[in-house]
Short mmCIF file of C-alpha atoms in Angstrom, two decimals:
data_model
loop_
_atom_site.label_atom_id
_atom_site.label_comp_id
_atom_site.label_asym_id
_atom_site.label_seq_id
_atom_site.Cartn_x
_atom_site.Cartn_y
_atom_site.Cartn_z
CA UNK B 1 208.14 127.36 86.17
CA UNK B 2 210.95 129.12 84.32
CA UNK B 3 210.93 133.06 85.23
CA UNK B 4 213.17 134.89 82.46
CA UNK B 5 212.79 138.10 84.87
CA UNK B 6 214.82 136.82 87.54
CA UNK B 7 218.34 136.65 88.78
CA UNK B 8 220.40 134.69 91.01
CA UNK B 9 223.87 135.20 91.70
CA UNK B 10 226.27 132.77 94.07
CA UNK B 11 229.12 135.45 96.03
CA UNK B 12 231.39 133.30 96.66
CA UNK B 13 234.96 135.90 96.45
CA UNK B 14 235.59 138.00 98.54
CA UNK B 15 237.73 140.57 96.26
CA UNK B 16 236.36 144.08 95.58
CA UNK B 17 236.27 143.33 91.95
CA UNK B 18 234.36 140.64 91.67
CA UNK B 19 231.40 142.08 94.24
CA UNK B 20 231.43 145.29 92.22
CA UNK B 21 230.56 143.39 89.39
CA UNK B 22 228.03 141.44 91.11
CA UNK B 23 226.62 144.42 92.71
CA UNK B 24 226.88 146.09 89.32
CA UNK B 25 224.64 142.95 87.85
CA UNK B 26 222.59 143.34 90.99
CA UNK B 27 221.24 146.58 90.78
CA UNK B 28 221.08 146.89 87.07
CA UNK B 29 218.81 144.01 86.69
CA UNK B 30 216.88 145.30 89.75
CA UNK B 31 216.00 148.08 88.07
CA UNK B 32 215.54 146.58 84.44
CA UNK B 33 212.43 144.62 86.83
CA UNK B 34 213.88 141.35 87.74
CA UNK B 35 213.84 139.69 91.08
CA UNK B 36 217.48 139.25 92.06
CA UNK B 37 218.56 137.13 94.93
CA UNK B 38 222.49 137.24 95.95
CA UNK B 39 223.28 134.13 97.96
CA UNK B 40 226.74 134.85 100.05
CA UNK B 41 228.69 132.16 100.90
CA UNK B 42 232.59 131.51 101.98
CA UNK B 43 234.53 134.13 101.38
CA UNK B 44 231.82 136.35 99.50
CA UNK B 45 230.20 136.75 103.80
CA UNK B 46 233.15 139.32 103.96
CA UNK B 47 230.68 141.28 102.38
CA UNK B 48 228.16 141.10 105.04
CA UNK B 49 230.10 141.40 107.96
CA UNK B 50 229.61 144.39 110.58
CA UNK B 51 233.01 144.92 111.97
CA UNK B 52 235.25 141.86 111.73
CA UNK B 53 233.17 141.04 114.22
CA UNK B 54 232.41 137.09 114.90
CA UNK B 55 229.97 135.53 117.22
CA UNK B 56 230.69 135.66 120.44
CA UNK B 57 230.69 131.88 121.14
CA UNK B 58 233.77 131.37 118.61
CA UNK B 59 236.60 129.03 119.50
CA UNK B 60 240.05 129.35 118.61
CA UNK B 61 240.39 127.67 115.83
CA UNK B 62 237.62 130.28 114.15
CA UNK B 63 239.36 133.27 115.86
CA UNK B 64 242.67 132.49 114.64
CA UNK B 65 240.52 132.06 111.28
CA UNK B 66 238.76 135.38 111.77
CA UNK B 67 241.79 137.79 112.59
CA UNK B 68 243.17 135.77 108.88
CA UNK B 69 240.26 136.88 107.49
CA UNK B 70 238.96 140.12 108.95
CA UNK B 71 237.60 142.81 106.49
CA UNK B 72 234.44 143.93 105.68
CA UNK B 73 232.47 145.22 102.35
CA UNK B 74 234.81 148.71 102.83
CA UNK B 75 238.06 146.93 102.89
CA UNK B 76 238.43 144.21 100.44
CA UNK B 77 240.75 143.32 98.31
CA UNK B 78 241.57 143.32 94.59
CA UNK B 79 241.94 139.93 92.56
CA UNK B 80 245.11 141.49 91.35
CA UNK B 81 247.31 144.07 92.17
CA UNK B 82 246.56 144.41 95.59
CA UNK B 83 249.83 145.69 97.12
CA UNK B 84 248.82 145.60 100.59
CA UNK B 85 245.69 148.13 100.05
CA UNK B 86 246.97 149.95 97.26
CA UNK B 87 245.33 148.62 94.57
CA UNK B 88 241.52 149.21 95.74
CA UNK B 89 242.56 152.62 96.83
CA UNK B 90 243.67 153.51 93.19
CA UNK B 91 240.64 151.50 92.34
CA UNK B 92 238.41 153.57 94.65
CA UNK B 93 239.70 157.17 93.08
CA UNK B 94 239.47 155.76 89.07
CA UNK B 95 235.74 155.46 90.43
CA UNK B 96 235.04 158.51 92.53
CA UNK B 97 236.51 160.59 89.65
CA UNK B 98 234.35 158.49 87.24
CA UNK B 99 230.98 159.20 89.47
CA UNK B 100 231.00 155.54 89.58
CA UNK B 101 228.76 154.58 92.99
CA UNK B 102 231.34 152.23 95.22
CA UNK B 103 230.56 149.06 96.76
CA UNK B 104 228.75 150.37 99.52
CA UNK B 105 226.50 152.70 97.73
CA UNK B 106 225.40 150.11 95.52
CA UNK B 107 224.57 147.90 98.15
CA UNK B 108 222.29 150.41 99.38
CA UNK B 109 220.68 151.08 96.12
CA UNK B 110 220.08 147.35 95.39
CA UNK B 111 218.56 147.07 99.09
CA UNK B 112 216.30 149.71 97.89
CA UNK B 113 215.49 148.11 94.56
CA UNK B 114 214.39 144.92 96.79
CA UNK B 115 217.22 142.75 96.18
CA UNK B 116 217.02 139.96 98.40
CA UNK B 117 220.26 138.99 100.54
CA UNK B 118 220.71 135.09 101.57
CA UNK B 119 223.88 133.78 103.60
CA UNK B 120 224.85 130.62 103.50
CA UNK B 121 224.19 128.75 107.55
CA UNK B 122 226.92 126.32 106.82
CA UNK B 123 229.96 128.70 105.98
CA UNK B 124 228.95 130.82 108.77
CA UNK B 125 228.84 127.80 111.19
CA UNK B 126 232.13 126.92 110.03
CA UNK B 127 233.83 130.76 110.26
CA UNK B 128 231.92 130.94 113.03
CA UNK B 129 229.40 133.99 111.92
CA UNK B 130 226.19 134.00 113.28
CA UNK B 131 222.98 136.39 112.86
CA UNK B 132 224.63 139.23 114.95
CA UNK B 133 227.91 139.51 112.68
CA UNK B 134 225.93 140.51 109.92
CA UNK B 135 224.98 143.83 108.71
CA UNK B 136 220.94 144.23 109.26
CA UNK B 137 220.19 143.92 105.46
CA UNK B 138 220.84 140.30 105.95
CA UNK B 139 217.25 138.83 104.76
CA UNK B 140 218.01 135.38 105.94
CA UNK B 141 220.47 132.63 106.70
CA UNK B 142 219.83 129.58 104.77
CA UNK B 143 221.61 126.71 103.60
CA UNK B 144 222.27 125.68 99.51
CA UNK B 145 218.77 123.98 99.20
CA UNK B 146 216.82 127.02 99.71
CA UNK B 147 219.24 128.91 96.96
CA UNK B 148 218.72 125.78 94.58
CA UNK B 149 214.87 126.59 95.16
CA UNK B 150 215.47 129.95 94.41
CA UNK B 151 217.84 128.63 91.34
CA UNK B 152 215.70 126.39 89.48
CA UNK B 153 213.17 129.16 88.88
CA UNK B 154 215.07 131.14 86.68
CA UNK B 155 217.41 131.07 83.54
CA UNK B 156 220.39 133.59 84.65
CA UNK B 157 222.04 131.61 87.63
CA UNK B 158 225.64 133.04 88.11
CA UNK B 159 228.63 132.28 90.20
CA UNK B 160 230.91 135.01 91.16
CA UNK O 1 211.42 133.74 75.41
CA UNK O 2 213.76 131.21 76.51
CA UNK O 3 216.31 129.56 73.55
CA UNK O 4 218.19 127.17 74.66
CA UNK O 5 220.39 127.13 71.15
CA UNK O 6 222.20 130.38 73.00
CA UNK O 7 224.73 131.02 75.41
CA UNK O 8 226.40 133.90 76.89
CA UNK O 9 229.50 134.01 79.13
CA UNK O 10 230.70 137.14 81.20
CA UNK O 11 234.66 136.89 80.55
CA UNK O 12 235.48 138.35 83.83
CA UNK O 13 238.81 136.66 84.55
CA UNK O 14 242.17 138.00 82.66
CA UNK O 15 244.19 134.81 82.99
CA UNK O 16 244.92 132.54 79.79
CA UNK O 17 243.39 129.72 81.42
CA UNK O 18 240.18 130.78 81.78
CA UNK O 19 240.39 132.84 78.95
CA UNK O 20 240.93 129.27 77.09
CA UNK O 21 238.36 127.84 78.79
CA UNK O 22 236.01 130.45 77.52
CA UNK O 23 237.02 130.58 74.12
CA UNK O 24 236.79 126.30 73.91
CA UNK O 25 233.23 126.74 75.05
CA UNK O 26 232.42 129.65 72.66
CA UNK O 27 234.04 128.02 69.48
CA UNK O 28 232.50 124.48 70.15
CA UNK O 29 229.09 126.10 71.11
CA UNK O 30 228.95 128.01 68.06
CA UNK O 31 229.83 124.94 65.95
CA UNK O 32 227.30 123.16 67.24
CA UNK O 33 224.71 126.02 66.07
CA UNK O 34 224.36 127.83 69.31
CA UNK O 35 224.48 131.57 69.07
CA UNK O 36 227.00 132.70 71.54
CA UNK O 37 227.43 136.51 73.25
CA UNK O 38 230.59 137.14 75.33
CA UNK O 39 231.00 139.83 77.28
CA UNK O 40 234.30 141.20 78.55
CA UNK O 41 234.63 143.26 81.61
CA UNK O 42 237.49 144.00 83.99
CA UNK O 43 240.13 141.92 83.64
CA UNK O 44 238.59 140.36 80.79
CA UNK O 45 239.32 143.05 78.72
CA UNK O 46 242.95 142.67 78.70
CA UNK O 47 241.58 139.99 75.95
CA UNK O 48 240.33 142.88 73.87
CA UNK O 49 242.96 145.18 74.22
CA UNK O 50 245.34 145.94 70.99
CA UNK O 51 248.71 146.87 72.29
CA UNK O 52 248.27 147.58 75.81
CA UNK O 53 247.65 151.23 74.24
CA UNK O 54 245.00 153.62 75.99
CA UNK O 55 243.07 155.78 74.97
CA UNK O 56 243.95 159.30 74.74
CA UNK O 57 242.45 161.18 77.07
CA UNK O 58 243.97 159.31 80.22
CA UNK O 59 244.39 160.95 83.63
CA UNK O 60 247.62 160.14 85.56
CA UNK O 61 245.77 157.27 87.62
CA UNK O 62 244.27 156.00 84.70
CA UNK O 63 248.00 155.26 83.26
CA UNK O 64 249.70 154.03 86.44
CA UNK O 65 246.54 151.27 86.22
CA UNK O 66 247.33 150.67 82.84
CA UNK O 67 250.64 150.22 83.48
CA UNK O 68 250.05 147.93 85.83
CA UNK O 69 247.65 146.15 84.10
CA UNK O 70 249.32 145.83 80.65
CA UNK O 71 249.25 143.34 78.57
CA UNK O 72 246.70 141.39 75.63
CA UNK O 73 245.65 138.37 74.64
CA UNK O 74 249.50 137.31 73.97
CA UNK O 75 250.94 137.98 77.36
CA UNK O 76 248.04 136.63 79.38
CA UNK O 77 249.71 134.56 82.93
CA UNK O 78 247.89 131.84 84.26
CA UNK O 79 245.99 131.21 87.48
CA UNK O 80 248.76 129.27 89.04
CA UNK O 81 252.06 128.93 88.31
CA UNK O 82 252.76 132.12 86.44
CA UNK O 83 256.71 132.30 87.63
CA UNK O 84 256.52 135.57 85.92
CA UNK O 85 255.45 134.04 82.43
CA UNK O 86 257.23 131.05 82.20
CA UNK O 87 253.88 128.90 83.15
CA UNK O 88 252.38 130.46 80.09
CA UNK O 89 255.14 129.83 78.20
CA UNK O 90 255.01 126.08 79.25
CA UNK O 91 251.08 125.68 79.04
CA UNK O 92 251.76 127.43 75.29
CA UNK O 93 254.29 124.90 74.16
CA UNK O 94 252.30 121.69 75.92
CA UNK O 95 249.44 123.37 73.79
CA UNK O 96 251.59 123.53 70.58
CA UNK O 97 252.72 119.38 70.64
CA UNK O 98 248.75 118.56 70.98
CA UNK O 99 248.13 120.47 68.06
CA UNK O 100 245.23 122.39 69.89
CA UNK O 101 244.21 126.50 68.92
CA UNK O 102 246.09 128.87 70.52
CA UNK O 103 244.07 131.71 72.31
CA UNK O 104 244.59 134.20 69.27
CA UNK O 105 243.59 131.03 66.72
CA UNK O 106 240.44 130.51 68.78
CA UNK O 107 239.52 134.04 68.99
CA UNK O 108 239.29 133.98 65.08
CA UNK O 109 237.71 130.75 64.85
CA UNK O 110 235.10 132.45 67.26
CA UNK O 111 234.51 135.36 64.85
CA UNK O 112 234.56 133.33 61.91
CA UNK O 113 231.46 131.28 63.27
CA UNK O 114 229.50 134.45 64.54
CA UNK O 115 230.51 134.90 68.20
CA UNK O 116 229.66 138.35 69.22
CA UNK O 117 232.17 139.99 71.13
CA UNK O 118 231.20 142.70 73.70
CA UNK O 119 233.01 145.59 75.77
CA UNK O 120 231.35 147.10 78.97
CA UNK O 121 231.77 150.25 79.01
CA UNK O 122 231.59 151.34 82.68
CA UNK O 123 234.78 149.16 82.73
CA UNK O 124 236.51 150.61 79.78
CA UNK O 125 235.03 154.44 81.40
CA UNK O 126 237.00 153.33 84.85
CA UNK O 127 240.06 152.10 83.49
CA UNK O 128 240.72 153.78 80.44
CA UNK O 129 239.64 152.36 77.41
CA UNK O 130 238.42 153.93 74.36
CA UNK O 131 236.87 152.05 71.24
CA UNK O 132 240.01 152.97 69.89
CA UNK O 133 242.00 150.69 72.50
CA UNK O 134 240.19 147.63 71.56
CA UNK O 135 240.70 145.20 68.37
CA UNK O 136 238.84 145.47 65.62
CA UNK O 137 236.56 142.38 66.36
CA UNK O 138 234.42 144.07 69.05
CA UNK O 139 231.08 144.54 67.44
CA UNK O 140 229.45 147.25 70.81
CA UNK O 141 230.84 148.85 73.80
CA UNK O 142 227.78 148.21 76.20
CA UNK O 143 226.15 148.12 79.44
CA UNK O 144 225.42 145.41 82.12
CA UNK O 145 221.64 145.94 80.71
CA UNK O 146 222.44 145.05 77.57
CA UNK O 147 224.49 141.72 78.50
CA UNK O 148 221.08 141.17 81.31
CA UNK O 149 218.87 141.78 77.98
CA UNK O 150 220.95 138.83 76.43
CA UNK O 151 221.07 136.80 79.53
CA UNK O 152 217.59 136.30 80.04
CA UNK O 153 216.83 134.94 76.60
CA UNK O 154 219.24 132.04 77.22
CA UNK O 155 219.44 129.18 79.88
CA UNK O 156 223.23 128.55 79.67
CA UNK O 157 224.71 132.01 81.33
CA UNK O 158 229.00 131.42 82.42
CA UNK O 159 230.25 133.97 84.51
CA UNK O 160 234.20 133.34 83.92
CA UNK H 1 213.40 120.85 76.71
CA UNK H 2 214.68 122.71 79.16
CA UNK H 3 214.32 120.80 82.64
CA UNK H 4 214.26 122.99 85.87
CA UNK H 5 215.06 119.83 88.18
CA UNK H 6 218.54 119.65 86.45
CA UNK H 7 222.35 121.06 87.81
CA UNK H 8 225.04 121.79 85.49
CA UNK H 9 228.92 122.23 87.28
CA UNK H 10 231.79 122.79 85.41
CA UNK H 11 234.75 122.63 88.19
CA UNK H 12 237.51 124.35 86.40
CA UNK H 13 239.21 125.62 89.92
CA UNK H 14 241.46 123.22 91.40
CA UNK H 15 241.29 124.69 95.46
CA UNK H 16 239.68 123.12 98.20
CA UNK H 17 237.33 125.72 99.18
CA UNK H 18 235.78 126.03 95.29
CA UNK H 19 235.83 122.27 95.19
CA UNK H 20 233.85 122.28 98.80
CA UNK H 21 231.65 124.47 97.27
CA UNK H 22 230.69 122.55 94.25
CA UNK H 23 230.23 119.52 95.71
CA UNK H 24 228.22 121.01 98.62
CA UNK H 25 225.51 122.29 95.04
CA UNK H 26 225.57 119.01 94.04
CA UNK H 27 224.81 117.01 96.74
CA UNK H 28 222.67 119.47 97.54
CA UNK H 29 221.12 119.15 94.41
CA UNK H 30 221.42 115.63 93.69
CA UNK H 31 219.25 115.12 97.42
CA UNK H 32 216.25 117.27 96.19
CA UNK H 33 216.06 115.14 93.43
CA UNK H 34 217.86 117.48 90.16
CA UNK H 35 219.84 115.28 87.81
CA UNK H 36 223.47 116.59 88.28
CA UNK H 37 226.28 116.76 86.06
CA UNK H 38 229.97 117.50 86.82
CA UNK H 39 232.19 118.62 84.08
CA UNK H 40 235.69 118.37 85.81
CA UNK H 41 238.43 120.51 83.22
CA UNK H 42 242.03 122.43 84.21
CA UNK H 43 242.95 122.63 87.26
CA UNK H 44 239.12 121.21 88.48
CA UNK H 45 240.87 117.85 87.23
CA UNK H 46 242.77 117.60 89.91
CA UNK H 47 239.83 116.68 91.93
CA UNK H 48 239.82 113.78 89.67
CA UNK H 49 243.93 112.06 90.21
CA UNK H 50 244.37 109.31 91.68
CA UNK H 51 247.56 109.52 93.46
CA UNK H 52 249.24 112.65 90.90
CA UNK H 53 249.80 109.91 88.67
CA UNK H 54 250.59 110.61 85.19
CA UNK H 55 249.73 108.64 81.94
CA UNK H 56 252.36 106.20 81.01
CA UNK H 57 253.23 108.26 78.11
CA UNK H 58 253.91 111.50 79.50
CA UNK H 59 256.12 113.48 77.22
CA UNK H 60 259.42 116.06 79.57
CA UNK H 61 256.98 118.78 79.38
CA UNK H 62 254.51 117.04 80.70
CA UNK H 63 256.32 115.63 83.45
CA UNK H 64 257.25 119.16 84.41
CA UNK H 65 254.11 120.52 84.36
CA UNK H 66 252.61 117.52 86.37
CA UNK H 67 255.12 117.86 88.90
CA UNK H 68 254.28 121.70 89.88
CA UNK H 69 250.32 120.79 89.70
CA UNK H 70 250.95 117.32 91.69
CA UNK H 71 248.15 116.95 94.36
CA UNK H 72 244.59 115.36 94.57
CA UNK H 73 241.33 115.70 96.62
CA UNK H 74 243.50 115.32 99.53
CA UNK H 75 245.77 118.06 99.11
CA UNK H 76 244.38 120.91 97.35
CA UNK H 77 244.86 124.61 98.36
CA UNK H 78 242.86 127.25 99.73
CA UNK H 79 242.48 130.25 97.11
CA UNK H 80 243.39 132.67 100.19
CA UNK H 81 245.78 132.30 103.45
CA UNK H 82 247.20 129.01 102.03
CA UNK H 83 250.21 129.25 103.64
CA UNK H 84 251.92 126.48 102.39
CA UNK H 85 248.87 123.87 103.36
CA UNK H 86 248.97 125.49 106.77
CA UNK H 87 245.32 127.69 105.71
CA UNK H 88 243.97 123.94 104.33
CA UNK H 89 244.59 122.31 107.57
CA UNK H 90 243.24 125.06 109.62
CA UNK H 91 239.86 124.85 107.35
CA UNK H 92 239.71 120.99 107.45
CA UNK H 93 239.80 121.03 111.17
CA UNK H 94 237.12 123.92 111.71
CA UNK H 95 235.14 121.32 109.09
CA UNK H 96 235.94 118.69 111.60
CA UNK H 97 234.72 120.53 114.51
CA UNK H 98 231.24 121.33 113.49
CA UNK H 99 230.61 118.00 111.51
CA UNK H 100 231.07 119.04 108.49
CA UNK H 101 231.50 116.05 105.83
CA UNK H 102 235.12 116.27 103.91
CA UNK H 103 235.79 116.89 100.63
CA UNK H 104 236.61 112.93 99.42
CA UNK H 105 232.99 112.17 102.13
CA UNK H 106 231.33 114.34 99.79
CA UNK H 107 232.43 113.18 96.46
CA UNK H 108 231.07 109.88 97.83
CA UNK H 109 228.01 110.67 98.77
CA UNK H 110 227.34 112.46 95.94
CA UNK H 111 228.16 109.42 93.92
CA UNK H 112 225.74 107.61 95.74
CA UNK H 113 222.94 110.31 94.78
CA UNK H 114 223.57 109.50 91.24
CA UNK H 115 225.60 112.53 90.44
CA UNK H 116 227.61 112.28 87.29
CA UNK H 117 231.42 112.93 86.68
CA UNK H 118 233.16 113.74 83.65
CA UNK H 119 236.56 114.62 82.78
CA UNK H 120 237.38 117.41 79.97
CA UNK H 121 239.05 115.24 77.38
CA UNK H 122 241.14 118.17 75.98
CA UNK H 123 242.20 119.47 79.34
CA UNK H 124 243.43 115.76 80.22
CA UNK H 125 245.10 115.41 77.06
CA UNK H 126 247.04 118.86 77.69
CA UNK H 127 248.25 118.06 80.78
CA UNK H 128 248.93 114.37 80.12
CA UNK H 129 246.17 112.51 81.95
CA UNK H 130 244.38 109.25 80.34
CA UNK H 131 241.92 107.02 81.71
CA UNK H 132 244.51 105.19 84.25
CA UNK H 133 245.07 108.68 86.03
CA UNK H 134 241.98 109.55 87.21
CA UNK H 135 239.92 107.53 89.64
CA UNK H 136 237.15 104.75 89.07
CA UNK H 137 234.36 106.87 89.50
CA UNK H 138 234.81 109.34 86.27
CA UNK H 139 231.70 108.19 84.15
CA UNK H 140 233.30 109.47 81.31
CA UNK H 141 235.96 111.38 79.46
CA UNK H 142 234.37 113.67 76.92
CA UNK H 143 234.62 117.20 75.17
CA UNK H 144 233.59 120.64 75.53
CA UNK H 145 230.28 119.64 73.43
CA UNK H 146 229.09 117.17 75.63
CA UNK H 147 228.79 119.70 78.62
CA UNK H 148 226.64 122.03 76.48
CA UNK H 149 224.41 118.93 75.53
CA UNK H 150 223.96 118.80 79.22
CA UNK H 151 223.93 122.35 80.05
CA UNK H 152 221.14 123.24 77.31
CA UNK H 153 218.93 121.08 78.87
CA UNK H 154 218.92 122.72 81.70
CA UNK H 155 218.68 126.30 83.22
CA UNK H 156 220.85 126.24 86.13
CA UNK H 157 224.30 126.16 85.22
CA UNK H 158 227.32 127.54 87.28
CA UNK H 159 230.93 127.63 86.35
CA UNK H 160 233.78 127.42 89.08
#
């Protein structure tokens, strides 16, 4: 059955744009009374990661990957004009001065408005995440069939 | 209630390519009967803006950022291959000798059939933008609610 | 008639790690029983080349602009730390390690769940791509209207 009061969005980026504007969706329709789910997956787990940190049974291959792509939810990157950093600092003031919540503040509020977090088992296997990499608001680990489920229950379905 | 005779598409993206690929789907939908909402936000308002002009009342960060980010729906780059406008340039003039739309023909055609254009204004509010920045064309400046509102009346949802 | 056992892709991003993800929905999909349809347009087309052959009657332009976006399933980039193929490799390998099924083992299989490919008719006439260009399993080339035949059917659509 067809729930119009439900959300689903992919993460798939890992820029600081596009997760604001999925946590934006996120927590809006959280508190309009839908059920959201965010499914992370590739580079959207930057997200979720504690520290950089990967699991500790990584190879080389996935370290040499990880130290590429080490960052977490407070360091991203913009789409555009990144500059090395510059770009989501200037980002980061236009919002502060604009009251605007940032990325981790909203993530908090959408935790409280029950959002439900799901991250994708195979990219992590790949990058070579497991549970313990992830920050604690991690609801599960699950694999595309279990987002599908989720999916095919609803009418907004986005990829970001 | 669900109508499946509706789409809506979050224009996310500021590149001419997906800003094509956007407009194709809005044009053709709405030709076909479907009533079609698009809403610009970040970078997707570059497709909304009149003459790179901000709005008045801009703080210093507010016009390094739109310096930065100038530019409308005539100076869009691509995704790939930009070479500092000359992809553009080339995907313009392939676009030309196959007779198809350009972006600013197929944002007319849009209106012309009754696609609704709209600004989010927590966007514009960050980066600068009045109502007085935008073209004409833009029927609201509104929140993510309103765009979720939308969104959950319709089964086809793009987020571009 | 809205059917909640049915997947809608449009693959308009021509890097690896987009295309992995894709496919990875589909099959996905296509295993759990949903009807799938692929709508391959831009630079998702390259998915689709046979060997970066053009059509016969490619005009200069053309021929330019198929030279810079030469490449196929075997060859496409990452969308970060592509290093001149060097980030593709490095992903393709961690892939191999934890037996992970490749991009072109993918588009197989999910051929042999029934999922459907088509190729954006306007994109292919664009870039100069007929029939000949692409490989034997496109179903079909077709327009923009076609997909949103498909996709309003349907309530889980995602655009890449």
């Amino acid at each position: 059955m067809v729930d119009d009061n439900k959300l689903t969005i992919i993460l798939f980026s890992g820029e600081m744009d596009k997760a604001l504007a999925a946590f934006t969706l996120a927590t809006t329709a959280a508190s309009m009374g839908f059920k959201v789910t965010m499914f992370f997956t590739f580079w959207g787990l930057n997200v979720l990661k504690k520290g950089g940190l990967l699991a500790k049974k990584t190879n080389l291959l996935q370290k040499m990957f990880g130290f590429l792509n080490r960052g977490t939810k407070n360091t991203l990157p913009l789409t555009k004009f990144n500059f090395a950093g510059a770009g989501p600092a200037m980002m980061k003031m236009l919002m502060t001065q604009k009251k605007m919540a940032s990325l981790p503040e909203m993530m908090k509020t959408s935790r409280e408005l029950g959002v439900r977090f799901l991250a994708c088992t195979t990219s992590c296997n790949i990058i070579g995440l497991d549970r313990e990499a992830l920050i604690d608001e991690v609801d599960e680990m699950v694999g595309a069939a279990s987002y599908l489920g989720e999916a095919k229950d609803t009418n907004v379905n986005l990829f970001i």
